[in-house]
Amino acid sequence: MPPTNFVKVDQLTPNSLNVDLVVKVLHCDASLQCLGGSQFSSVTVGDETGTVILRLPAQQARFDPGSTLVLRSARAETCYGQLRLELGRWSRLALADSAKLTPKLQNDMSAVQYCLTR
């Protein structure tokens, strides 16, 4: 099995697939309810290069600020023109031992507005 190649938050682009990241939880936002009745939460996470919003089902989004997460096979998608990290069917999310990450708050990747070009 090949070694895992972890990427940094600032390397994410719209439609990035199968990305592995180690991030620190900054804060969890309120749950949002979708039309189908499912609830999602937005968790702001980051590393030394920037921050991004991770969208999770509400039952998975119970993390304390400062927790370190390992994301495997996550994907980056745009939602209303803003970058979001999401987990797919084969993605994994795990708590890790506390890493010495100091997230770079000045580089919010989810604040960048993306537009579709043809």
PDB file of C-alpha atoms in Angstrom:
ATOM      1  CA  MET A   1       0.000   0.000   0.000  1.00  0.00           C
ATOM      2  CA  PRO A   2       1.493   3.400  -0.937  1.00  0.00           C
ATOM      3  CA  PRO A   3       2.180   5.922   1.836  1.00  0.00           C
ATOM      4  CA  THR A   4      -0.443   8.574   2.481  1.00  0.00           C
ATOM      5  CA  ASN A   5       0.274  11.921   0.863  1.00  0.00           C
ATOM      6  CA  PHE A   6      -1.295  14.568   3.099  1.00  0.00           C
ATOM      7  CA  VAL A   7      -2.124  17.900   1.491  1.00  0.00           C
ATOM      8  CA  LYS A   8      -2.438  21.335   3.048  1.00  0.00           C
ATOM      9  CA  VAL A   9      -5.580  23.460   3.108  1.00  0.00           C
ATOM     10  CA  ASP A  10      -4.149  26.056   0.711  1.00  0.00           C
ATOM     11  CA  GLN A  11      -3.661  23.320  -1.920  1.00  0.00           C
ATOM     12  CA  LEU A  12      -7.414  22.627  -2.109  1.00  0.00           C
ATOM     13  CA  THR A  13      -9.202  23.579  -5.298  1.00  0.00           C
ATOM     14  CA  PRO A  14     -12.841  23.170  -6.315  1.00  0.00           C
ATOM     15  CA  ASN A  15     -13.505  19.542  -7.213  1.00  0.00           C
ATOM     16  CA  SER A  16     -10.392  18.210  -5.438  1.00  0.00           C
ATOM     17  CA  LEU A  17     -10.963  14.504  -4.849  1.00  0.00           C
ATOM     18  CA  ASN A  18      -9.504  11.934  -2.455  1.00  0.00           C
ATOM     19  CA  VAL A  19      -7.588  14.423  -0.342  1.00  0.00           C
ATOM     20  CA  ASP A  20      -6.056  13.492   2.994  1.00  0.00           C
ATOM     21  CA  LEU A  21      -5.612  16.259   5.574  1.00  0.00           C
ATOM     22  CA  VAL A  22      -4.654  16.752   9.204  1.00  0.00           C
ATOM     23  CA  VAL A  23      -6.566  19.735  10.594  1.00  0.00           C
ATOM     24  CA  LYS A  24      -7.489  21.373  13.871  1.00  0.00           C
ATOM     25  CA  VAL A  25     -11.094  22.227  14.789  1.00  0.00           C
ATOM     26  CA  LEU A  26     -11.613  25.960  15.296  1.00  0.00           C
ATOM     27  CA  HIS A  27     -15.355  25.976  15.985  1.00  0.00           C
ATOM     28  CA  CYS A  28     -18.628  24.190  15.186  1.00  0.00           C
ATOM     29  CA  ASP A  29     -21.584  26.162  13.853  1.00  0.00           C
ATOM     30  CA  ALA A  30     -25.281  25.476  14.307  1.00  0.00           C
ATOM     31  CA  SER A  31     -26.985  22.654  12.464  1.00  0.00           C
ATOM     32  CA  LEU A  32     -28.830  23.319   9.228  1.00  0.00           C
ATOM     33  CA  GLN A  33     -31.851  21.257   8.257  1.00  0.00           C
ATOM     34  CA  CYS A  34     -32.263  20.279   4.617  1.00  0.00           C
ATOM     35  CA  LEU A  35     -35.520  19.633   2.769  1.00  0.00           C
ATOM     36  CA  GLY A  36     -35.188  15.867   3.175  1.00  0.00           C
ATOM     37  CA  GLY A  37     -35.071  16.213   6.966  1.00  0.00           C
ATOM     38  CA  SER A  38     -31.347  15.536   7.317  1.00  0.00           C
ATOM     39  CA  GLN A  39     -29.298  17.936   9.423  1.00  0.00           C
ATOM     40  CA  PHE A  40     -25.813  19.189   8.627  1.00  0.00           C
ATOM     41  CA  SER A  41     -23.306  21.194  10.624  1.00  0.00           C
ATOM     42  CA  SER A  42     -20.474  23.423   9.497  1.00  0.00           C
ATOM     43  CA  VAL A  43     -17.179  22.867  11.269  1.00  0.00           C
ATOM     44  CA  THR A  44     -14.393  25.374  10.663  1.00  0.00           C
ATOM     45  CA  VAL A  45     -11.049  23.565  10.488  1.00  0.00           C
ATOM     46  CA  GLY A  46      -7.553  24.664   9.568  1.00  0.00           C
ATOM     47  CA  ASP A  47      -3.843  23.981   9.405  1.00  0.00           C
ATOM     48  CA  GLU A  48      -0.670  26.066   9.079  1.00  0.00           C
ATOM     49  CA  THR A  49      -1.668  27.268   5.607  1.00  0.00           C
ATOM     50  CA  GLY A  50      -5.314  28.273   6.027  1.00  0.00           C
ATOM     51  CA  THR A  51      -8.844  27.427   7.107  1.00  0.00           C
ATOM     52  CA  VAL A  52     -11.842  25.847   5.381  1.00  0.00           C
ATOM     53  CA  ILE A  53     -15.382  24.828   6.302  1.00  0.00           C
ATOM     54  CA  LEU A  54     -16.036  21.109   6.706  1.00  0.00           C
ATOM     55  CA  ARG A  55     -19.672  20.109   6.167  1.00  0.00           C
ATOM     56  CA  LEU A  56     -20.726  17.071   8.207  1.00  0.00           C
ATOM     57  CA  PRO A  57     -23.938  15.327   9.226  1.00  0.00           C
ATOM     58  CA  ALA A  58     -25.015  16.810  12.570  1.00  0.00           C
ATOM     59  CA  GLN A  59     -24.475  13.553  14.468  1.00  0.00           C
ATOM     60  CA  GLN A  60     -20.807  13.461  13.339  1.00  0.00           C
ATOM     61  CA  ALA A  61     -20.032  17.097  14.142  1.00  0.00           C
ATOM     62  CA  ARG A  62     -19.464  16.863  17.877  1.00  0.00           C
ATOM     63  CA  PHE A  63     -15.921  18.089  18.314  1.00  0.00           C
ATOM     64  CA  ASP A  64     -14.360  20.390  20.845  1.00  0.00           C
ATOM     65  CA  PRO A  65     -12.404  23.378  19.525  1.00  0.00           C
ATOM     66  CA  GLY A  66      -8.740  22.447  19.457  1.00  0.00           C
ATOM     67  CA  SER A  67      -9.349  18.804  18.532  1.00  0.00           C
ATOM     68  CA  THR A  68      -7.122  17.394  15.805  1.00  0.00           C
ATOM     69  CA  LEU A  69      -8.824  15.500  12.978  1.00  0.00           C
ATOM     70  CA  VAL A  70      -7.455  13.243  10.260  1.00  0.00           C
ATOM     71  CA  LEU A  71      -9.551  13.324   7.087  1.00  0.00           C
ATOM     72  CA  ARG A  72      -9.014  10.612   4.501  1.00  0.00           C
ATOM     73  CA  SER A  73     -10.456  10.598   0.985  1.00  0.00           C
ATOM     74  CA  ALA A  74     -12.360  13.831   1.529  1.00  0.00           C
ATOM     75  CA  ARG A  75     -13.507  15.967  -1.375  1.00  0.00           C
ATOM     76  CA  ALA A  76     -13.685  19.698  -1.963  1.00  0.00           C
ATOM     77  CA  GLU A  77     -16.819  21.065  -3.571  1.00  0.00           C
ATOM     78  CA  THR A  78     -18.310  24.473  -4.137  1.00  0.00           C
ATOM     79  CA  CYS A  79     -21.548  25.475  -2.465  1.00  0.00           C
ATOM     80  CA  TYR A  80     -22.959  28.806  -3.663  1.00  0.00           C
ATOM     81  CA  GLY A  81     -19.525  29.596  -5.081  1.00  0.00           C
ATOM     82  CA  GLN A  82     -17.640  28.891  -1.839  1.00  0.00           C
ATOM     83  CA  LEU A  83     -15.270  26.013  -1.131  1.00  0.00           C
ATOM     84  CA  ARG A  84     -16.455  23.320   1.299  1.00  0.00           C
ATOM     85  CA  LEU A  85     -14.866  20.071   2.411  1.00  0.00           C
ATOM     86  CA  GLU A  86     -17.173  17.058   2.512  1.00  0.00           C
ATOM     87  CA  LEU A  87     -16.883  13.377   3.271  1.00  0.00           C
ATOM     88  CA  GLY A  88     -18.087  10.786   0.795  1.00  0.00           C
ATOM     89  CA  ARG A  89     -19.105   7.181   1.138  1.00  0.00           C
ATOM     90  CA  TRP A  90     -15.539   5.881   1.430  1.00  0.00           C
ATOM     91  CA  SER A  91     -14.123   8.828   3.367  1.00  0.00           C
ATOM     92  CA  ARG A  92     -12.865   8.455   6.918  1.00  0.00           C
ATOM     93  CA  LEU A  93     -12.802  10.913   9.800  1.00  0.00           C
ATOM     94  CA  ALA A  94     -10.785  10.175  12.925  1.00  0.00           C
ATOM     95  CA  LEU A  95      -9.666  12.040  16.011  1.00  0.00           C
ATOM     96  CA  ALA A  96      -5.904  12.199  16.335  1.00  0.00           C
ATOM     97  CA  ASP A  97      -3.514  12.955  19.142  1.00  0.00           C
ATOM     98  CA  SER A  98      -3.109  16.654  19.686  1.00  0.00           C
ATOM     99  CA  ALA A  99      -0.841  18.007  16.959  1.00  0.00           C
ATOM    100  CA  LYS A 100       1.088  21.245  17.207  1.00  0.00           C
ATOM    101  CA  LEU A 101      -0.905  22.993  14.512  1.00  0.00           C
ATOM    102  CA  THR A 102      -1.424  26.726  14.591  1.00  0.00           C
ATOM    103  CA  PRO A 103      -4.093  27.446  11.975  1.00  0.00           C
ATOM    104  CA  LYS A 104      -3.501  30.440   9.724  1.00  0.00           C
ATOM    105  CA  LEU A 105      -6.728  32.393  10.190  1.00  0.00           C
ATOM    106  CA  GLN A 106      -5.852  35.026   7.562  1.00  0.00           C
ATOM    107  CA  ASN A 107      -6.217  32.549   4.670  1.00  0.00           C
ATOM    108  CA  ASP A 108      -9.888  31.486   4.720  1.00  0.00           C
ATOM    109  CA  MET A 109     -10.320  29.259   1.670  1.00  0.00           C
ATOM    110  CA  SER A 110     -14.108  29.196   2.160  1.00  0.00           C
ATOM    111  CA  ALA A 111     -14.286  32.985   1.857  1.00  0.00           C
ATOM    112  CA  VAL A 112     -12.922  32.914  -1.697  1.00  0.00           C
ATOM    113  CA  GLN A 113     -15.713  33.293  -4.261  1.00  0.00           C
ATOM    114  CA  TYR A 114     -15.426  30.840  -7.175  1.00  0.00           C
ATOM    115  CA  CYS A 115     -17.358  31.211 -10.409  1.00  0.00           C
ATOM    116  CA  LEU A 116     -18.083  28.762 -13.199  1.00  0.00           C
ATOM    117  CA  THR A 117     -16.304  29.490 -16.474  1.00  0.00           C
ATOM    118  CA  ARG A 118     -16.755  27.708 -19.761  1.00  0.00           C
TER     119      ARG A 118
END
